[in-house]
PDB file of C-alpha atoms in Angstrom:
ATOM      1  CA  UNK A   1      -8.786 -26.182   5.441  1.00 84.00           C
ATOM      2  CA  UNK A   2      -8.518 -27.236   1.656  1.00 90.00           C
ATOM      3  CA  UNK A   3      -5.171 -26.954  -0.078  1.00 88.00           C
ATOM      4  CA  UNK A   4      -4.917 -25.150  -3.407  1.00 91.00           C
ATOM      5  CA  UNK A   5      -2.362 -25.923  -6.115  1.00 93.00           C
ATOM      6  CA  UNK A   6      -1.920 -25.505  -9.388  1.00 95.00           C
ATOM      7  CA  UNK A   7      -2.225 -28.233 -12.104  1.00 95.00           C
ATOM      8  CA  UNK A   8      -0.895 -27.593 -15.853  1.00 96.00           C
ATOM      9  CA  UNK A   9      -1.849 -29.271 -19.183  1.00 95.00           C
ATOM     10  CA  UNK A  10       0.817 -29.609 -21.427  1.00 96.00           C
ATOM     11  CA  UNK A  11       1.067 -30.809 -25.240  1.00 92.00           C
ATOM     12  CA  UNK A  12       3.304 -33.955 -25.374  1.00 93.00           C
ATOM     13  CA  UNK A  13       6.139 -31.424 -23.582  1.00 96.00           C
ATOM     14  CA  UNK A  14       5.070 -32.224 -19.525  1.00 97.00           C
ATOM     15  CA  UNK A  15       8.350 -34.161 -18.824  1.00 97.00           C
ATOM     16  CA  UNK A  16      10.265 -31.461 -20.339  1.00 98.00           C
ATOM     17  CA  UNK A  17       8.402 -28.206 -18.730  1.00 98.00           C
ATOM     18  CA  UNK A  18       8.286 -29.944 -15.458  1.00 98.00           C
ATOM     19  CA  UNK A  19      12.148 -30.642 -15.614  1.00 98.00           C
ATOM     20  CA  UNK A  20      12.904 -27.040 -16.411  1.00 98.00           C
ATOM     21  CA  UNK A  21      10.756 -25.384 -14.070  1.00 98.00           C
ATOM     22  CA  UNK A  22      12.275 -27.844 -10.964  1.00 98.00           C
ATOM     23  CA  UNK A  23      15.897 -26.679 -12.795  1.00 97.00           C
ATOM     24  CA  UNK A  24      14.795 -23.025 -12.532  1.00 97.00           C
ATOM     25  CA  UNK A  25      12.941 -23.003  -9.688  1.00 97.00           C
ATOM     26  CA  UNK A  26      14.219 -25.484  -7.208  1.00 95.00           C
ATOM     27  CA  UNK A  27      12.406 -28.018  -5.005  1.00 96.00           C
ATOM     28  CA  UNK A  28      11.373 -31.306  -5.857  1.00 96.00           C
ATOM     29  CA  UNK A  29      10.350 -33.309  -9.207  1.00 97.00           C
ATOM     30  CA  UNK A  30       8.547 -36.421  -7.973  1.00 97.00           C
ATOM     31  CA  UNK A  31       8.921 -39.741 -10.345  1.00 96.00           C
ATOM     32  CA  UNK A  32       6.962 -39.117 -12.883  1.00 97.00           C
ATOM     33  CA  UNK A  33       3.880 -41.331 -13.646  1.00 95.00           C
ATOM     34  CA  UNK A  34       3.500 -42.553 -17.593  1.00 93.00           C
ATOM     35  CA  UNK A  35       0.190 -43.780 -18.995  1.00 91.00           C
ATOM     36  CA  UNK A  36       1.207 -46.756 -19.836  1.00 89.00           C
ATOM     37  CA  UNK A  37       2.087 -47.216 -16.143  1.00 90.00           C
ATOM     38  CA  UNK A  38      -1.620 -46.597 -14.722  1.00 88.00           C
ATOM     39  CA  UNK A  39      -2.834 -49.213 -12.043  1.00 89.00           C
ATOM     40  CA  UNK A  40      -5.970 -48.900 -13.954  1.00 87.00           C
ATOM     41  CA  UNK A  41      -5.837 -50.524 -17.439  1.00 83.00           C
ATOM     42  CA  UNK A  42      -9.025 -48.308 -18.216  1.00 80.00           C
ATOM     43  CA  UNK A  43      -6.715 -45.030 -17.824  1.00 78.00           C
ATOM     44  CA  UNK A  44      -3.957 -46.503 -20.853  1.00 82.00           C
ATOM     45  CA  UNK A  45      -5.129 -44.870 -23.470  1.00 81.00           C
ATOM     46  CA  UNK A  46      -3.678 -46.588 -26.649  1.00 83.00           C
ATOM     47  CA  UNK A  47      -0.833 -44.368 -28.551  1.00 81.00           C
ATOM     48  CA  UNK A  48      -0.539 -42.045 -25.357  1.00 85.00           C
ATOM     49  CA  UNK A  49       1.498 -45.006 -23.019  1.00 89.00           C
ATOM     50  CA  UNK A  50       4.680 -42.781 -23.058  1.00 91.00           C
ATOM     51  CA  UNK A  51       2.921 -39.288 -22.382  1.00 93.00           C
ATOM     52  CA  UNK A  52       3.139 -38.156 -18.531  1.00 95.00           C
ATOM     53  CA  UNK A  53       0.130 -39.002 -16.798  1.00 94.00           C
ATOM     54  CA  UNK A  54       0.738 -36.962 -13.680  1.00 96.00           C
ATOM     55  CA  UNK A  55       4.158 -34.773 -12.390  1.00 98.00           C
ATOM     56  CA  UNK A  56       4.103 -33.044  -9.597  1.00 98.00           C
ATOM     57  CA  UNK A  57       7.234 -30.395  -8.219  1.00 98.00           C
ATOM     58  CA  UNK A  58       7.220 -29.983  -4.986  1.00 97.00           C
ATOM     59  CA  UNK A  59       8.688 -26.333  -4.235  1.00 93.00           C
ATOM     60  CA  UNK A  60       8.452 -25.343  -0.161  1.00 89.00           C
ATOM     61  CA  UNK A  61       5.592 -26.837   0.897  1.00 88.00           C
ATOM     62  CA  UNK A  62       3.442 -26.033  -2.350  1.00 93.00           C
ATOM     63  CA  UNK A  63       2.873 -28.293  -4.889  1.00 96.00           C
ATOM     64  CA  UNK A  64       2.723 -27.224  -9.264  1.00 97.00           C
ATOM     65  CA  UNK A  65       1.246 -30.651 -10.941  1.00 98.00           C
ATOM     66  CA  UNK A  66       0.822 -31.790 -14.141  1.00 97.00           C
ATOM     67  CA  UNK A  67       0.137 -33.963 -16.869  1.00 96.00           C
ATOM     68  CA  UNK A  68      -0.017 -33.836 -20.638  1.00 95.00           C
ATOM     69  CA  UNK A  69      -3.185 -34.230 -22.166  1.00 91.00           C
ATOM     70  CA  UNK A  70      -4.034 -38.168 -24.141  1.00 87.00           C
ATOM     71  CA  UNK A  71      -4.910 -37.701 -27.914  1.00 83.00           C
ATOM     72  CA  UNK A  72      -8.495 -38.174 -27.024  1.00 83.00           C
ATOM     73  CA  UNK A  73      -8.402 -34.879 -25.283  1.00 85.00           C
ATOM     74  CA  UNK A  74      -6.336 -32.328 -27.385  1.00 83.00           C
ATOM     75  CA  UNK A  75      -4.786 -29.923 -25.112  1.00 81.00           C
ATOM     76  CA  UNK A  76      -6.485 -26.476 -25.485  1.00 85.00           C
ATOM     77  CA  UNK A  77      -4.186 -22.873 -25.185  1.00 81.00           C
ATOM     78  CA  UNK A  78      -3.842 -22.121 -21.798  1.00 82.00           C
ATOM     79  CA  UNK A  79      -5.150 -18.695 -20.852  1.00 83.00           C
ATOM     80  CA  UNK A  80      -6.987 -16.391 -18.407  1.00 90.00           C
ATOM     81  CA  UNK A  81      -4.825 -17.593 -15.271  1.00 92.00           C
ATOM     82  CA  UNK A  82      -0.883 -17.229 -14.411  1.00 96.00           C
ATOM     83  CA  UNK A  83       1.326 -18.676 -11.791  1.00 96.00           C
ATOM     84  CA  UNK A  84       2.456 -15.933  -9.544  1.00 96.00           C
ATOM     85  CA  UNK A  85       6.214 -16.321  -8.081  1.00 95.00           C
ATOM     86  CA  UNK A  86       7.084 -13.672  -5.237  1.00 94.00           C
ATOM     87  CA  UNK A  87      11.020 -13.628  -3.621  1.00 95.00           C
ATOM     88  CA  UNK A  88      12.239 -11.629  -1.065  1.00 94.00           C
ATOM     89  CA  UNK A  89      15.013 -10.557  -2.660  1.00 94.00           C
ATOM     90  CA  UNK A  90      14.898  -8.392  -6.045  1.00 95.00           C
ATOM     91  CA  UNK A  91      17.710 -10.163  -7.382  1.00 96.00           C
ATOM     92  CA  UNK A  92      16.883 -13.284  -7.177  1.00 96.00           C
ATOM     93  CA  UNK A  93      13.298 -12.469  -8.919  1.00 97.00           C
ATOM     94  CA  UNK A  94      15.131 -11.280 -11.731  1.00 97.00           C
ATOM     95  CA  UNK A  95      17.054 -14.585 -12.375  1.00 97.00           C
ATOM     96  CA  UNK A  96      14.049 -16.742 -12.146  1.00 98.00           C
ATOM     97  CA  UNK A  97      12.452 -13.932 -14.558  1.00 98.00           C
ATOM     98  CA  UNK A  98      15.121 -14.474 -17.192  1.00 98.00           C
ATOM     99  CA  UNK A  99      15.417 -17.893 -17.023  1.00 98.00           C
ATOM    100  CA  UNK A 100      11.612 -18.433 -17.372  1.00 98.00           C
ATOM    101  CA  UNK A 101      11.706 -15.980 -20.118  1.00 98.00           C
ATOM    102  CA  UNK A 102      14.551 -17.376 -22.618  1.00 97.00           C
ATOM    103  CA  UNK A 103      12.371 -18.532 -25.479  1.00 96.00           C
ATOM    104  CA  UNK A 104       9.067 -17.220 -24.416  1.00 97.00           C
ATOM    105  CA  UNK A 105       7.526 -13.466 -24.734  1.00 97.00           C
ATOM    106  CA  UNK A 106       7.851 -11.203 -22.015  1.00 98.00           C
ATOM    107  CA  UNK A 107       4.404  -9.032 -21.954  1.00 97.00           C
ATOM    108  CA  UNK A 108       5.505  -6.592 -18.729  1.00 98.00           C
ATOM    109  CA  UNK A 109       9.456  -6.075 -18.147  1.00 98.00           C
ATOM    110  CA  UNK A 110      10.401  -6.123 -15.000  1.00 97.00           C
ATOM    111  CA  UNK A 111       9.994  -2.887 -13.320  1.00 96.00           C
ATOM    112  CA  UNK A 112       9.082  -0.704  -9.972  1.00 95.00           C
ATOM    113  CA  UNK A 113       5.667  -1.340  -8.632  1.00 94.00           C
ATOM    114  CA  UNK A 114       3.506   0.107  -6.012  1.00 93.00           C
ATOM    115  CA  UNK A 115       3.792  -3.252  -4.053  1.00 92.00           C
ATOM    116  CA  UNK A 116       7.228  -4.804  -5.532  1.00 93.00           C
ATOM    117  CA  UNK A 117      10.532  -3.613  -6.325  1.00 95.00           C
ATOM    118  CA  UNK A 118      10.850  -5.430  -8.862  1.00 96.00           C
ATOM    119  CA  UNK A 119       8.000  -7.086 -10.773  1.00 97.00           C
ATOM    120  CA  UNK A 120       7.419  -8.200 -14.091  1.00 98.00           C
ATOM    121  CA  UNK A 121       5.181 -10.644 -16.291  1.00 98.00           C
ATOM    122  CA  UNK A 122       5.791 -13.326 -18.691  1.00 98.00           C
ATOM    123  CA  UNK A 123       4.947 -16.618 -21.180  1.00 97.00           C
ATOM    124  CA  UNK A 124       7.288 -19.086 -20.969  1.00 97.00           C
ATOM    125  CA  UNK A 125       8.059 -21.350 -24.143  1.00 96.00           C
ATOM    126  CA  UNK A 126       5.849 -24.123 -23.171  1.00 96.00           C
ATOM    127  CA  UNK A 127       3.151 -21.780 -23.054  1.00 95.00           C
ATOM    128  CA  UNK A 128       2.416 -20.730 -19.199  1.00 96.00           C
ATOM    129  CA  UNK A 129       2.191 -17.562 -17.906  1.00 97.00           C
ATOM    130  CA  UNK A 130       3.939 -15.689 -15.053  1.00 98.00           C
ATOM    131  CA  UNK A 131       3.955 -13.010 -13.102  1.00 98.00           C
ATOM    132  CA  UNK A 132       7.408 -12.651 -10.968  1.00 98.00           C
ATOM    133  CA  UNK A 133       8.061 -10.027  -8.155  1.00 97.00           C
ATOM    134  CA  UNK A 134      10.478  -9.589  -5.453  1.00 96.00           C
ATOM    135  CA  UNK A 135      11.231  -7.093  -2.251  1.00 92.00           C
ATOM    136  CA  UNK A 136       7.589  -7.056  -1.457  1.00 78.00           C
ATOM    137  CA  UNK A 137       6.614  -3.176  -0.334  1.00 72.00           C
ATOM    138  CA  UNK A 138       4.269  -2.275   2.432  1.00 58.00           C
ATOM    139  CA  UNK A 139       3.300  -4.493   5.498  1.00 44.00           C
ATOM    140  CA  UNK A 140       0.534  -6.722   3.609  1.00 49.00           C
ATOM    141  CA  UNK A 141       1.204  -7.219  -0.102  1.00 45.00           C
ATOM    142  CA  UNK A 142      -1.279 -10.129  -1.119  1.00 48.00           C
ATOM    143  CA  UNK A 143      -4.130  -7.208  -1.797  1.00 48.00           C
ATOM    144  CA  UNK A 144      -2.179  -4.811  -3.523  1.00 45.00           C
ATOM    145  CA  UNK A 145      -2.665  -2.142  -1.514  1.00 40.00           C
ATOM    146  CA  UNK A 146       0.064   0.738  -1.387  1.00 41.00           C
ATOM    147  CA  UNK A 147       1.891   1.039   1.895  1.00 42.00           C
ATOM    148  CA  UNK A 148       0.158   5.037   2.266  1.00 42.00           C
ATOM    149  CA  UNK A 149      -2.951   3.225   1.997  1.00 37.00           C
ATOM    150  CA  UNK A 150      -4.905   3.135   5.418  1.00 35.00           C
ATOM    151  CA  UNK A 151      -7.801   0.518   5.756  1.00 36.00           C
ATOM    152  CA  UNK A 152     -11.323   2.086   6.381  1.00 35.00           C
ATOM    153  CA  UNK A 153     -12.751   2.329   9.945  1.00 35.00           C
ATOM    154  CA  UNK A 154     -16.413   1.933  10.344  1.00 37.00           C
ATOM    155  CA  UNK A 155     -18.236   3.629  13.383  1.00 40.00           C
ATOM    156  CA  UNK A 156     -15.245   5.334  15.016  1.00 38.00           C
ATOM    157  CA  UNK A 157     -14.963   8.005  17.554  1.00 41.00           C
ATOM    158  CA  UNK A 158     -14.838  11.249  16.836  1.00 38.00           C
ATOM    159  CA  UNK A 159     -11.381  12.714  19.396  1.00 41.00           C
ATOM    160  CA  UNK A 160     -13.620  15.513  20.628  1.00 42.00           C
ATOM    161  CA  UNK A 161     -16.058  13.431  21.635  1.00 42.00           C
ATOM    162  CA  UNK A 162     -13.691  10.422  23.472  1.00 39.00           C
ATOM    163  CA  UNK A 163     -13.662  12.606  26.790  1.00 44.00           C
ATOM    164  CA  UNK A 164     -17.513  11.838  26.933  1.00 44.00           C
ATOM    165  CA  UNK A 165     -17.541   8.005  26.767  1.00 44.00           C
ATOM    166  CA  UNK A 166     -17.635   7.142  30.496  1.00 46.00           C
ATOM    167  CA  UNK A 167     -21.678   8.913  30.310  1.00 48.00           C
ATOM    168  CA  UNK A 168     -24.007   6.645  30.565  1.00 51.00           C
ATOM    169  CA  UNK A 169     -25.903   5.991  27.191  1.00 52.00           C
ATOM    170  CA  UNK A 170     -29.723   6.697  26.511  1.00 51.00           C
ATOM    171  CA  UNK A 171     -30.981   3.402  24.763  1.00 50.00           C
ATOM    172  CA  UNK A 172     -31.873   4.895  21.956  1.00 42.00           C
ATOM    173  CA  UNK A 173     -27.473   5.719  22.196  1.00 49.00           C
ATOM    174  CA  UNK A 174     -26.982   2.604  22.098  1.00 48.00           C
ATOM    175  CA  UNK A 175     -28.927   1.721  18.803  1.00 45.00           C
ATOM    176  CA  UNK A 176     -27.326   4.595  17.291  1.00 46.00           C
ATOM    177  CA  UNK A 177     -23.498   3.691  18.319  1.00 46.00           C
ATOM    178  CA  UNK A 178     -24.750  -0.051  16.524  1.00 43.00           C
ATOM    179  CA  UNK A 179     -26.174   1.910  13.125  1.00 41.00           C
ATOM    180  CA  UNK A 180     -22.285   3.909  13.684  1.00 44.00           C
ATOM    181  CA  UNK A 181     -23.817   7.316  14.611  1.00 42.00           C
ATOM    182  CA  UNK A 182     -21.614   9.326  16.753  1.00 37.00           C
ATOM    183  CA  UNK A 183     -23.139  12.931  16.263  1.00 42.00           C
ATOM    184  CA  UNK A 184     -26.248  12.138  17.899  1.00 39.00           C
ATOM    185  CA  UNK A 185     -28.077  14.981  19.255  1.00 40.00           C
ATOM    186  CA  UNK A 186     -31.776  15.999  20.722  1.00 42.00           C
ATOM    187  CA  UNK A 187     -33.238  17.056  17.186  1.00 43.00           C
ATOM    188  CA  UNK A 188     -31.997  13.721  15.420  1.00 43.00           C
ATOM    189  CA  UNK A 189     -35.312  12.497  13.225  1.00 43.00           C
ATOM    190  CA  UNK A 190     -35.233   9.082  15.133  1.00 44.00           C
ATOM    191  CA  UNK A 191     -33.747  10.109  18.763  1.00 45.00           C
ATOM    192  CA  UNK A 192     -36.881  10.839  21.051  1.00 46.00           C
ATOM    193  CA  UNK A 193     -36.885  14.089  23.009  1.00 49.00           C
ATOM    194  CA  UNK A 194     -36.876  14.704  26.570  1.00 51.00           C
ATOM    195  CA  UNK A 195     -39.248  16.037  28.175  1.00 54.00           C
ATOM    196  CA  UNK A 196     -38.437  19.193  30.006  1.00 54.00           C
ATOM    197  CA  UNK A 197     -38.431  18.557  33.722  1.00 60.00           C
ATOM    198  CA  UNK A 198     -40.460  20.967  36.058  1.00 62.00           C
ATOM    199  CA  UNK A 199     -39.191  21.920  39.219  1.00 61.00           C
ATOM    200  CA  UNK A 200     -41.367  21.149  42.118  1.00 64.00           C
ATOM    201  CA  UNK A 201     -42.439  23.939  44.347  1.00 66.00           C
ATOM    202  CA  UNK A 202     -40.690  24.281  47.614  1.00 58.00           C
TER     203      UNK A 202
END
């Protein structure tokens, strides 16, 4: 199975967001590589040997890289993605919300959802967004789904017709229970009809 993570292009700041987010969120800040450290003399960009070449916080089994970008690739506003954090306890999502928000912009406050207690959305001051939730609602919470919300059941039984399921099924049954017709019945367009038996003299 292939692993996805999350990798981050920072602005000349990656040693400093990658320090506060292992501050605010735990885990583990592996050494840091430099530029000017590469094992491959092609990858030192001149004026960039002091940037961070690649970071990477390990945070319970997941890992958030990242790197900041040499000057012969400006780094470009990050947008159309966020990094989704999700606690069990409410509490707890709150602190991590208002730590990641002191100088950024908070675009959602935190508030009740239909699948959080507690949820809200963010941009911290380096420029990443986040969306931060806690006491998940409902059994399954990674589609979004309210708890009330029952999945959809294709083909299923009728109740007044379960007491008939031990009768032995007419082929052409059979293709109809596989198209998920259960109101089959001796005038259906595709269901051939039976020919009348006749009783045989005595």
């Amino acid at each position: 199975m292939p692993v996805l993570d999350s990798y981050l292009f920072f602005d000349r700041r990656c040693a400093e967001a990658m320090r506060f987010y292992e501050k605010t969120l735990g885990g583990r800040l592996e050494p840091m590589m430099k530029y000017g450290d590469s094992p491959d003399p092609s990858a030192r960009v001149p004026g960039a040997e002091d940037l961070v070449m690649h970071a990477c916080l390990v945070l319970d089994g997941r890992r958030l890289m990242a790197s900041d970008c040499p000057p012969t690739h400006p780094a470009q506003p990050m947008g159309g993605f966020a990094l989704s954090l999700m606690y069990d306890s409410p509490q707890e999502a709150r602190r991590v919300f208002d730590a990641l928000a002191q100088g950024g912009e908070v675009t959602m406050p935190m508030q009740k959802t239909f699948w959080s207690e507690s949820f809200g959305m963010l941009v911290d001051r380096f420029g990443t967004a986040w969306m931060v939730g806690g006491g998940a609602q409902g059994a399954d919470t990674a589609c979004w789904l309210p708890a009330s919300r029952k999945p959809l059941v294709v083909a299923s039984r009728p109740r007044h017709r379960l007491a008939s399921r031990q009768r032995r099924r007419e082929p052409w049954q059979e293709r109809g229970r596989a198209w998920g017709c259960w109101q089959l019945r001796r005038g259906c367009c595709w269901a051939p009809r039976r020919r009348a038996r006749r009783k045989r003299p005595h």
